[in-house]
XYZ file of C-alpha atoms in Angstrom:
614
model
C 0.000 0.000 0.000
C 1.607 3.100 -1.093
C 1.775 6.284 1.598
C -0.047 9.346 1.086
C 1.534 12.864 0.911
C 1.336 13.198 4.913
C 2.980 9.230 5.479
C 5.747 10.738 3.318
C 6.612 13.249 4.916
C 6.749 11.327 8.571
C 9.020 9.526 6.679
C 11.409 11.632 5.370
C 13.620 12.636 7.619
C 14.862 8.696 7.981
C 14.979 8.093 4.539
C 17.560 11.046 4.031
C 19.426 9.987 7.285
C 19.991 6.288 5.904
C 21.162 8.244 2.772
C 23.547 10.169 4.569
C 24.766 6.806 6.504
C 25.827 4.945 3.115
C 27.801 8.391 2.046
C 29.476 8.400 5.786
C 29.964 4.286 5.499
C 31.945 5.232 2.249
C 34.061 7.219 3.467
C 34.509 5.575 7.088
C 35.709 2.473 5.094
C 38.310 4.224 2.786
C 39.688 6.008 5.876
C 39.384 2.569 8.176
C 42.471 2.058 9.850
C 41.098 -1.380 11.575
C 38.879 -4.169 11.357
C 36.213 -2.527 13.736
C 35.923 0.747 12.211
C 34.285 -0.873 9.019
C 32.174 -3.152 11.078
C 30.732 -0.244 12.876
C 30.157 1.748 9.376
C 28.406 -1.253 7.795
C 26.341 -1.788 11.149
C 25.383 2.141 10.976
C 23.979 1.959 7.521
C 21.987 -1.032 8.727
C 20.256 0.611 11.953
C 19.651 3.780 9.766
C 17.755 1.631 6.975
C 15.954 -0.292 10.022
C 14.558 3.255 11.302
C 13.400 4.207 7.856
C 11.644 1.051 7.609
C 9.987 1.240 11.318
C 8.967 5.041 9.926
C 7.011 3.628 7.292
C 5.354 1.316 9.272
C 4.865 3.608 11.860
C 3.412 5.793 9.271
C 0.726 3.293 8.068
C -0.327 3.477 11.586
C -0.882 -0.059 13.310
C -4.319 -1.940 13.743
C -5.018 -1.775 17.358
C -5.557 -5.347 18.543
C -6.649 -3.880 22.383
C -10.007 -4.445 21.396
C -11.103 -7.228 19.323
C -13.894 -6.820 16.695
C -16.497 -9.704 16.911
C -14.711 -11.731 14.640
C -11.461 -11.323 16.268
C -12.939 -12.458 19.487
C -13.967 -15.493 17.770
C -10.724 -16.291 16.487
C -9.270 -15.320 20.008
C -11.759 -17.625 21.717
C -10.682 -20.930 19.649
C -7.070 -19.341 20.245
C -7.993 -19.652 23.833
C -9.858 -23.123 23.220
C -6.860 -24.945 21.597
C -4.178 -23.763 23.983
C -5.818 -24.430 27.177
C -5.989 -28.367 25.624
C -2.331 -28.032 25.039
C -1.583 -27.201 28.979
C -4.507 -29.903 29.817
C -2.802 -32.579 27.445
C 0.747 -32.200 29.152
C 2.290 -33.485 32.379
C 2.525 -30.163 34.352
C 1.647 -30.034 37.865
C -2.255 -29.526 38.635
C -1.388 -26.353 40.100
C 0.482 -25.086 37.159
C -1.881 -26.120 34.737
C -4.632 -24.447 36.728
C -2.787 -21.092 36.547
C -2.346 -21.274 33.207
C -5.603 -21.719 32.211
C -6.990 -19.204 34.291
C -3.622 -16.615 32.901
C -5.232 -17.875 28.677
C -8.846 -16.826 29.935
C -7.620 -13.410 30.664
C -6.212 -13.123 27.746
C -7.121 -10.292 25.333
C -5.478 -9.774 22.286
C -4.489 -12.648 19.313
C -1.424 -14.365 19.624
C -1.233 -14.066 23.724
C -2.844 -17.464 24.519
C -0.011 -19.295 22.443
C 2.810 -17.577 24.383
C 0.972 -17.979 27.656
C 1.067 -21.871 26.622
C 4.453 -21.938 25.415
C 5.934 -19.895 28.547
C 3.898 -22.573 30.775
C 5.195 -25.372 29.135
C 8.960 -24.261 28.531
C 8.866 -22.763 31.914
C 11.640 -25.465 33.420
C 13.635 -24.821 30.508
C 13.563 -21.111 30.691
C 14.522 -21.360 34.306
C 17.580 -23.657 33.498
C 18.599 -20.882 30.855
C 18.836 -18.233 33.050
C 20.825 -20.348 35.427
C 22.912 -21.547 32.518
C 23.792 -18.101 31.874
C 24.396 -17.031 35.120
C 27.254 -19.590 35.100
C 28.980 -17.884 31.864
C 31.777 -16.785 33.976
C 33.153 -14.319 31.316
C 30.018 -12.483 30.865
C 30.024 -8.865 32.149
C 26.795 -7.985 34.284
C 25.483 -5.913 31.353
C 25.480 -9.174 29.028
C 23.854 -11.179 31.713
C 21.220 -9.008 32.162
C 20.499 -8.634 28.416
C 20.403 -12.178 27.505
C 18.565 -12.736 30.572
C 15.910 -10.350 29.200
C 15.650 -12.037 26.112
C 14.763 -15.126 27.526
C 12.231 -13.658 30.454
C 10.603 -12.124 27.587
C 10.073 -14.131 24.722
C 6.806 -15.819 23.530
C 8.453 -18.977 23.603
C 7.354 -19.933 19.986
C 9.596 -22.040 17.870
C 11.081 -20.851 14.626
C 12.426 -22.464 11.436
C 16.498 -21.589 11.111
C 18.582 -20.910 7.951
C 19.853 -24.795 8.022
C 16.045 -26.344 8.212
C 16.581 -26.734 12.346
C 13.991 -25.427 14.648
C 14.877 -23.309 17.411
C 13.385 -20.919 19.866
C 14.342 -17.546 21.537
C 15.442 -19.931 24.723
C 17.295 -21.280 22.546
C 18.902 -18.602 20.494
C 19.822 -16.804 23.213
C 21.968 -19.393 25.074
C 23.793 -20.241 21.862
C 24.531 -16.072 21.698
C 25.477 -16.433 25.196
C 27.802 -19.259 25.199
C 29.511 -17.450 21.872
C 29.717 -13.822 23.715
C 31.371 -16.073 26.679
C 33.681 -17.428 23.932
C 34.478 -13.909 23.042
C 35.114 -12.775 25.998
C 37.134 -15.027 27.912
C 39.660 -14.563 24.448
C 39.620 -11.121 24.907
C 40.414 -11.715 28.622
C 43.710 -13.287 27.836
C 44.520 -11.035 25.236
C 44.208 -7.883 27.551
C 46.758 -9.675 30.020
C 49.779 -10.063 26.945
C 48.581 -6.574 26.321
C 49.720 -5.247 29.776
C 52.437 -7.128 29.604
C 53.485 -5.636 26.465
C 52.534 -2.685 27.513
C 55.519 -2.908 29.962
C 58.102 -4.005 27.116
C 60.814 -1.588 25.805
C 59.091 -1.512 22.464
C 56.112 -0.028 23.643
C 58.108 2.235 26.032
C 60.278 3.551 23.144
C 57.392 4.989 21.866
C 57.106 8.306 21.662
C 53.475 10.267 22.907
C 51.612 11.364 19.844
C 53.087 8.060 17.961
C 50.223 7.022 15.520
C 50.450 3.072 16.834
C 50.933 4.073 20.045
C 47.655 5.900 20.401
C 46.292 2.750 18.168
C 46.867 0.748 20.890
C 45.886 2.864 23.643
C 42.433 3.043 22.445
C 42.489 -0.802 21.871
C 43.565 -1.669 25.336
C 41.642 0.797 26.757
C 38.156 -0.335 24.478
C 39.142 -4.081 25.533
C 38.986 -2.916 29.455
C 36.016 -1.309 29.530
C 34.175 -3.982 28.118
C 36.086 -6.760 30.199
C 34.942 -4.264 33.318
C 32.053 -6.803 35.148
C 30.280 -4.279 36.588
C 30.715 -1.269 34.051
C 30.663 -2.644 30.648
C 28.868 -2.333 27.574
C 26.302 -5.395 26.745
C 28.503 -6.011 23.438
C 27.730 -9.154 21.531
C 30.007 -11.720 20.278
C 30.840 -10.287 16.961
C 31.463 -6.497 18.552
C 33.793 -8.549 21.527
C 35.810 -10.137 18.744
C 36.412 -6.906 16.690
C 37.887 -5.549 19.839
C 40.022 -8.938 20.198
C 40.669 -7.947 16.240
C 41.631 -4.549 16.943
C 43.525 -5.024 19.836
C 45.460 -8.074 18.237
C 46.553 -6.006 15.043
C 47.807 -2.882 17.002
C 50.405 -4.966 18.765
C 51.362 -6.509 15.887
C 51.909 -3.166 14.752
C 54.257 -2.492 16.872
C 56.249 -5.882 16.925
C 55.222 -8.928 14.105
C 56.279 -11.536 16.582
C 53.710 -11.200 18.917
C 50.563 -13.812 19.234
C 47.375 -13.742 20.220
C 45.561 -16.540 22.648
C 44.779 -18.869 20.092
C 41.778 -20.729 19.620
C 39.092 -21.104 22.415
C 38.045 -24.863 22.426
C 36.522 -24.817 26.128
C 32.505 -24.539 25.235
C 33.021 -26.799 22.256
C 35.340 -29.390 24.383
C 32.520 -29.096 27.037
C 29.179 -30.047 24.482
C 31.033 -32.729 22.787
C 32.139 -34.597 26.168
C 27.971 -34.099 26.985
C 26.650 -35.237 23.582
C 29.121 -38.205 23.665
C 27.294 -39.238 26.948
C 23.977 -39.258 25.164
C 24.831 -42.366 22.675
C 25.375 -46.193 24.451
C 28.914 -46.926 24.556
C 29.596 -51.081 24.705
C 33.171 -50.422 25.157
C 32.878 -47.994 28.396
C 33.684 -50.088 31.248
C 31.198 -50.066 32.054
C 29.068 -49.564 28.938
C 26.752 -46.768 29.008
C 23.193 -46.933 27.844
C 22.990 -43.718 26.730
C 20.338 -41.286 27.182
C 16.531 -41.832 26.049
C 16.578 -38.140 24.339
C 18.790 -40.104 21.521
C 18.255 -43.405 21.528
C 14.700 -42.580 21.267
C 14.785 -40.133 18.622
C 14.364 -40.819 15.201
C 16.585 -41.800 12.317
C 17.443 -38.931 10.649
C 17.849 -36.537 13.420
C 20.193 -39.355 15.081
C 21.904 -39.239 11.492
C 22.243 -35.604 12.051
C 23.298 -35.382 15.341
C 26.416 -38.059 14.978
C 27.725 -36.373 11.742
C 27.119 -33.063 13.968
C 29.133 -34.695 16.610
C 32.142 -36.309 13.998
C 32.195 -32.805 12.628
C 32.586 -31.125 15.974
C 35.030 -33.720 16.938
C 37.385 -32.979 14.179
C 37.293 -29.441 14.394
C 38.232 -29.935 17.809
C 41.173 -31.696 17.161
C 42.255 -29.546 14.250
C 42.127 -26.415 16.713
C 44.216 -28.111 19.593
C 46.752 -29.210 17.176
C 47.243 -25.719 15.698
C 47.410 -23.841 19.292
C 49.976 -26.615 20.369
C 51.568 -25.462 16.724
C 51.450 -21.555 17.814
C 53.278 -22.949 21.420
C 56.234 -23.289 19.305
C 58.685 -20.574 19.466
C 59.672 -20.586 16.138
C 56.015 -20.649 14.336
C 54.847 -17.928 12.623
C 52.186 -16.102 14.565
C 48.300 -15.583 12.995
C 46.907 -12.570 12.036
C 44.263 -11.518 13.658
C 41.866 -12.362 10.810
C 43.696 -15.592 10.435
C 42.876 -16.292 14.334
C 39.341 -15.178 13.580
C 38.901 -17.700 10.544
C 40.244 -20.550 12.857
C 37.755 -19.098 15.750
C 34.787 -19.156 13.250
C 35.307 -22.579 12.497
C 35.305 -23.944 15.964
C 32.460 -21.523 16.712
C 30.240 -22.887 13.744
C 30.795 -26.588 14.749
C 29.589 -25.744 18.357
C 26.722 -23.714 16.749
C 25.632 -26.994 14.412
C 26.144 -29.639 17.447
C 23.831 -27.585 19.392
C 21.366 -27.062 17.297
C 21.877 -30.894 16.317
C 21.218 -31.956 19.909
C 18.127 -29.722 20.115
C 17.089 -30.956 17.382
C 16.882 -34.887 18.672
C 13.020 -35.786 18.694
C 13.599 -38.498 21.757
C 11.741 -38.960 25.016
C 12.186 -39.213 28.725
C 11.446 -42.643 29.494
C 13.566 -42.568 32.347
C 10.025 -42.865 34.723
C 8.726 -45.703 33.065
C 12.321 -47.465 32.801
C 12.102 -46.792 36.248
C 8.486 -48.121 37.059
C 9.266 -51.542 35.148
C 12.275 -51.653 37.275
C 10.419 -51.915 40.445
C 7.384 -53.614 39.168
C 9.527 -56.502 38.098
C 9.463 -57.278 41.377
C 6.037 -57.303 42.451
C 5.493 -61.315 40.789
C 6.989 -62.341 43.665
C 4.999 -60.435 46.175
C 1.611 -61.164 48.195
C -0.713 -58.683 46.491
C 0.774 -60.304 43.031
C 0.583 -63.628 44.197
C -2.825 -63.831 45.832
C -4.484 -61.099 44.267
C -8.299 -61.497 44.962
C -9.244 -61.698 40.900
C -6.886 -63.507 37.771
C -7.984 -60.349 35.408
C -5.918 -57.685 37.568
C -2.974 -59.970 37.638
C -3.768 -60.440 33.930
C -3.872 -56.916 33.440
C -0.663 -55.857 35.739
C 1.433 -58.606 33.716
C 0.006 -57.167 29.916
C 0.709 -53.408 31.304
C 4.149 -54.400 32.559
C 5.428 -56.299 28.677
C 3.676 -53.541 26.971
C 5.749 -50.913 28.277
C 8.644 -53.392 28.109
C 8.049 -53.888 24.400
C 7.026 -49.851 24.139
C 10.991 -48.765 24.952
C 11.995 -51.971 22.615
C 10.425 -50.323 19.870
C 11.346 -46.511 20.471
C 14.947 -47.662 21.060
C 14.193 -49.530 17.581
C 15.468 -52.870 19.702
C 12.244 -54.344 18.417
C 10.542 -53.738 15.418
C 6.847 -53.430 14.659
C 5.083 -55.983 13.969
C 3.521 -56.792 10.307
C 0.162 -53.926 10.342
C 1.571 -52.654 13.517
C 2.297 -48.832 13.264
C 6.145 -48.053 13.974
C 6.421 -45.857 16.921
C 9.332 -44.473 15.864
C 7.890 -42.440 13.124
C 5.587 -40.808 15.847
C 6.128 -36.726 16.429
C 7.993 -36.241 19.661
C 5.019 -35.193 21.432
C 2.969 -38.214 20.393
C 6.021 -40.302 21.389
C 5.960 -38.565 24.719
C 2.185 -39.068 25.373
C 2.470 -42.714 24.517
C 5.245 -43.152 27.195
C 3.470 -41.472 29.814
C 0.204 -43.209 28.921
C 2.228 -46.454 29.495
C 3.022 -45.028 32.641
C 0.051 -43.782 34.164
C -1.183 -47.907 32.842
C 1.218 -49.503 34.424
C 0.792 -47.560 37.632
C -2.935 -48.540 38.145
C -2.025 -51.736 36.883
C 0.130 -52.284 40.315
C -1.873 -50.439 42.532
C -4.900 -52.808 41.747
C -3.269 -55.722 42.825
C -4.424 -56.357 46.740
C -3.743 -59.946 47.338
C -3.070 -60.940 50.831
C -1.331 -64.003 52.214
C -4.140 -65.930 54.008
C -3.600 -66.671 57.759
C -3.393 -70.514 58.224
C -7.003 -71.771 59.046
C -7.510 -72.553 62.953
C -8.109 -76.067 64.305
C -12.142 -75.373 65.228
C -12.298 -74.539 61.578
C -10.651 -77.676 60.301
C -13.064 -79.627 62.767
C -10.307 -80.392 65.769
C -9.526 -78.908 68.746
C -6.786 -75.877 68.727
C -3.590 -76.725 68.773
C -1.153 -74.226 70.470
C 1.833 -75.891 69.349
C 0.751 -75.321 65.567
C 3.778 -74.478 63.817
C 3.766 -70.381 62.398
C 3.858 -69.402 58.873
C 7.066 -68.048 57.962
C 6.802 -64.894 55.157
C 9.583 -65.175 53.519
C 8.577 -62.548 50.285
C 10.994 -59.635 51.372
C 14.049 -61.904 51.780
C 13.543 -63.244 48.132
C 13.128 -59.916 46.777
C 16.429 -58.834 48.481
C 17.835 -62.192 47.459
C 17.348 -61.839 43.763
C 17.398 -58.039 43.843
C 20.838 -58.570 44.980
C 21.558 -61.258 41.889
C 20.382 -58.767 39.441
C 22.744 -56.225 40.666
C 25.870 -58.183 40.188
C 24.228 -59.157 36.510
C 26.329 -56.172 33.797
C 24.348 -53.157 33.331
C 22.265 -54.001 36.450
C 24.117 -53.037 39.062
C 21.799 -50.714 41.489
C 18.842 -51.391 39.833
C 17.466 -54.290 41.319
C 16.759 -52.466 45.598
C 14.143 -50.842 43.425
C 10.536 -51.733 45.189
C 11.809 -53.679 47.989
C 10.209 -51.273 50.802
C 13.093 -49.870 51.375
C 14.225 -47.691 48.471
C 17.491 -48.908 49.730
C 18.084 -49.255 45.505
C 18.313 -45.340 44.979
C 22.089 -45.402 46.205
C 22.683 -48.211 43.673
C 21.572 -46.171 40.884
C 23.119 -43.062 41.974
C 26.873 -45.423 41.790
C 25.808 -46.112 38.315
C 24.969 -42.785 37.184
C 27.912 -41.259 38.911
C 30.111 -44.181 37.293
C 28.901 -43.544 33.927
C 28.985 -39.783 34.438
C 32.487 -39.650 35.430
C 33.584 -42.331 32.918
C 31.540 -40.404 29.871
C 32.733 -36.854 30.643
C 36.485 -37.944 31.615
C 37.808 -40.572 29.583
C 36.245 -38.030 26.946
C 39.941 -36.472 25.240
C 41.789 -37.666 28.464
C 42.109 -40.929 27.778
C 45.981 -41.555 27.551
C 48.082 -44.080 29.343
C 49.833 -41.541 31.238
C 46.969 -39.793 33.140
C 45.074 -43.110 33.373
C 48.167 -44.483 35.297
C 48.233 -41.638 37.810
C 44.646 -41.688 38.154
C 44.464 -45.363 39.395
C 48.210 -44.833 41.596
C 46.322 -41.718 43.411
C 46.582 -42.802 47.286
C 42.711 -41.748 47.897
C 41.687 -43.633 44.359
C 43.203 -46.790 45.515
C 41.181 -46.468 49.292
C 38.401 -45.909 47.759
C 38.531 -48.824 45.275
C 39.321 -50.877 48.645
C 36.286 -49.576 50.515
C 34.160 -50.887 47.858
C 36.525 -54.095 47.923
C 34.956 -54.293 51.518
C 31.749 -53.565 50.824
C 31.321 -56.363 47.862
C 32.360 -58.977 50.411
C 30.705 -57.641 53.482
C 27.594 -58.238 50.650
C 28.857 -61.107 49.269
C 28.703 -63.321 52.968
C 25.149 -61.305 53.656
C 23.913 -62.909 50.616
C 25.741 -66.423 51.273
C 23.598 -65.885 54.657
C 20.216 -64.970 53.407
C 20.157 -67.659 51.132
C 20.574 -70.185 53.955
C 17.891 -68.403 55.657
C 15.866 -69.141 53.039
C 16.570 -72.720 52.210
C 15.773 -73.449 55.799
C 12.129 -74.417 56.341
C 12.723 -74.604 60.172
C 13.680 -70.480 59.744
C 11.881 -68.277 62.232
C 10.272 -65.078 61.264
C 13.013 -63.273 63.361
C 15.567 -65.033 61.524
C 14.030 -63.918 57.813
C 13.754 -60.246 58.658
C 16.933 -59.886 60.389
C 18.841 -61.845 57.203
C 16.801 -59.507 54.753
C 17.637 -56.906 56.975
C 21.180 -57.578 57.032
C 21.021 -58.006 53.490
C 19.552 -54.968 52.288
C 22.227 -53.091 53.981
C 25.208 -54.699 52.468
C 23.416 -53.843 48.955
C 23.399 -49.858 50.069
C 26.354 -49.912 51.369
C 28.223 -51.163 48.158
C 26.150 -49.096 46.220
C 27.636 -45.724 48.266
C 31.002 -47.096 48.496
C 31.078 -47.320 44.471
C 29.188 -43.762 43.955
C 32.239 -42.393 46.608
C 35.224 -44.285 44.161
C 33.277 -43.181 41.429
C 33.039 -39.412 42.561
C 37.111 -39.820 43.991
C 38.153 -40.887 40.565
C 36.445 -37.938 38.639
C 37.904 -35.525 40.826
C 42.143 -36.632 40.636
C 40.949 -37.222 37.296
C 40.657 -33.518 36.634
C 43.226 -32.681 38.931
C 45.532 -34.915 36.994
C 44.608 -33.174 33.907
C 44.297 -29.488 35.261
C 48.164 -29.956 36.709
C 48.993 -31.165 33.151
């Protein structure tokens, strides 16, 4: 729609500014005596053009959406409709939901119901980015705050990227962050050879008014004030590494041997010892099952992610080499745009993982991996075995193999059947649903079962007199559990798993040695695996007690279960006898389960000692 005479003339005065910017850009460039100067020309004509455009559209005037027309209210009102099934459709908190619901009735203009939703449902993950970014320790305050903003304020709606991925502002943001971070902590250790050269004799032989003397003055002094946490500017990543640029080339200036920091590898080192953790590993010891988020997720986006990851990988090696190379005395040092290039590639290989690993369509079946778990249990307990009806024992055992078989096929371990739809081709969110369904099934499946061991019948029943003597039924169901609970946990990939529904949770330990083991295994063996640190790991004094603690603790278990298996094979066994061997028992099972979370935890830790001393 063209603007009328009066539009035209609101107009104006933006249109001749962004004019006047390309003329000034012109000459800024010709005259540019480093790598920031042009950037900040180019970026001038851009805001000026961005004004002239807001100026039309300020000019048009915009259609006020405060109050909706009757048709807008209807669209509003199945706006309203549709999101408040999203929030009742998910697995938020009743409380939650409820205020969410109540926050998309109040709504009043088009659009706000969606974000309402979306804010609702990515509310976890909008809380873990602003703790994320609280932890860039590089950051200034000012770049905190503003990416903080960013993320308090978006609408939460996912958008379609460049590459075909699908991001949101959450999203976004934290990849800007962690970039900016990058920036930063470069420009950190390029201010300190800076005041160090700043001391030399080829800096001091400079005379005042010296053209690359003031050159660097303004550098240094730009790099400071941004590097100042509480003062600086909220510059971005790009701006940060001009300064790194500019500060770079002046001291080159001055004297051609000097290099900058290299090549920061620390964010990128840091995803790709995460994502590595995400896909099973056979050959850990001991293997690794990965996490549900990939093996999960679909084909092609597990295609994706592992050529993301192989990618990442070699850029990652490719950048250590060449700082290692730059180490060397006699290499020739990069120029700043050579440091840049080599920057930009590691930068763009984080980027892609990132997005790669965002991109995986998987689900958390941890719950229901965890519900099978302890229902695997329950066959050999009282409500299981004596359950009042054969159709809720029926039912438990169908619930329990179809969420069996339900991982099986997401983890494609099983395929669908002939007719049978393949899971795996579901969206993530029906994926998700199907999982929890098999939960919430599975839950009421157990919790029907009510079965009660029947008291032995008295003597008057059985038509003689009472006998006092009667021997006493001995319950023996908790010792078994422990019994084979125990079994399973020495079985590989078991180990902690199989406390789990035993009464006494005494399995949580367990599983916290496994994840601790695998953690500390996935994230440093990761690039640290070499003969060398390995050795010193497993000669550290507190590594080897620890490794003997759990030596203790696996035989202390080992005669506890050599015990409660006698226990058991006795038929002349008093109840006293049972629960104190279960007891016993149960015990010895948490107390090797902490001893190998400790060794696990003790290992990590010279682990990165070992590596931060080398």
């Amino acid at each position: 729609k063209a603007l009328n005479d009066e539009q035209k003339a609101k107009a104006k005065d933006k249109y001749e500014a962004a004019t006047k910017a390309i003329d000034d850009a012109k000459n800024t460039v010709n005259s540019a005596t480093k790598p920031s100067d042009i950037k900040n020309a180019v970026d001038g004509v851009k805001t000026s053009f961005d004004d002239a455009n807001k100026a039309i559209e300020d000019a048009k005037g915009k259609r006020d959406t405060s109050q909706n027309t009757y048709d807008d209210q209807s669209v509003l009102n199945k706006e309203k409709e549709d999101q408040k099934k999203r929030i009742q459709d998910s697995d938020l908190p009743d409380a939650e939901k409820q205020k969410a619901i109540d926050d998309i009735n109040d709504a009043k203009k088009i659009g706000d119901p969606t974000a309402i939703a979306n804010r609702a449902l990515k509310a976890k993950k909008i809380e873990d980015a602003k703790k994320q970014i609280a932890a860039l320790d590089h950051l200034n305050n000012a770049q905190k705050e503003a990416f903080k903003k960013i993320i308090e304020d978006t609408d939460a709606s996912d958008h379609k990227n460049a590459d075909g991925t699908t991001s949101d502002d959450i999203d976004d943001a934290l990849a800007n962050a962690t970039a900016t971070d990058t920036a930063m902590a470069r420009l950190e250790k390029l201010k300190e050879i800076a005041d160090k050269f700043a001391k030399g004799d080829k800096y001091k032989g400079l005379q005042e008014g010296n053209e690359q003397k003031k050159a660097f003055d303004d550098a240094a002094t730009a790099a400071g004030a941004v590097l100042d946490k509480a003062n600086g500017d909220p510059k971005d990543a790009d701006q940060v590494n001009e300064l790194y640029k500019d500060l770079l080339k002046a001291m080159q200036d001055l004297d051609n041997t000097v290099k900058g920091v290299g090549v920061n590898t620390a964010n990128l080192q840091a995803e790709v010892d995460n994502d590595k953790a995400l896909k099973p590993d056979a050959t850990a010891t001991p293997a690794t099952k990965g996490d549900s988020v990939y093996t999960t997720a679909s084909k092609d986006k597990k295609d994706a992610f592992d050529a993301a990851l192989t990618e990442a990988e070699a850029a990652l090696k490719t950048a250590n080499e060449e700082n290692e190379n730059a180490k060397n005395p006699n290499s020739t040092p990069l120029t700043p745009e050579q440091e840049a290039q080599k920057q930009k590639a590691v930068d763009d290989a984080l980027d892609k993982l990132v997005k790669a690993r965002l991109a995986l369509d998987g689900v958390n079946t941890k719950p229901l991996q965890e519900e099978i778990d302890k229902d695997s249990n329950v066959k050999n307990s009282d409500r299981y075995t004596y359950s009042t009806t054969t159709e809720k024992k029926t039912a438990f055992d169908k619930a329990l193999q179809d969420a069996k078989d339900l991982i099986d096929k997401l983890t494609g371990t099983k395929k669908a059947a002939a007719g049978e739809e393949d899971v795996t081709t579901k969206t993530q969110a029906e994926k998700q649903k199907l999982v929890d369904d098999a939960l919430a099934k599975l839950k009421t499946a157990e919790e029907a079962l009510d079965g009660k061991k029947p008291t032995p019948g008295s003597g008057s029943e059985a038509g003689y007199g009472v006998n006092d003597n009667a021997p006493t039924t001995v319950d023996k169901g908790e010792l078994n559990v422990q019994i084979q609970g125990a079994e399973s946990d020495s079985q590989p990939g078991n180990a902690g798993n199989g406390n789990a529904g035993a009464g006494v949770n005494s399995g949580n330990a367990g599983n916290a040695a496994n994840t601790n083991a695998a953690n500390a295994n996935a994230n440093n063996a990761n690039g640290a695996s070499s003969a060398a640190v390995n050795a010193a790991v497993e000669s550290n004094p507190a590594v080897k007690q620890a490794d003997a603690q759990v030596s203790k603790a696996q035989a202390a278990l080992d005669a506890a279960l050599a015990e409660a298996k006698k226990v058991a094979a006795d038929p002349n066994a008093t109840q006293a006898q049972v629960d104190a061997a279960a007891k016993k028992l149960s015990a010895a099972r948490k107390a090797l389960a902490s001893a190998k979370a400790h060794a696990a935890d003790v290992r990590a830790s010279v682990r990165a000692q070992v590596l931060k001393s080398g």
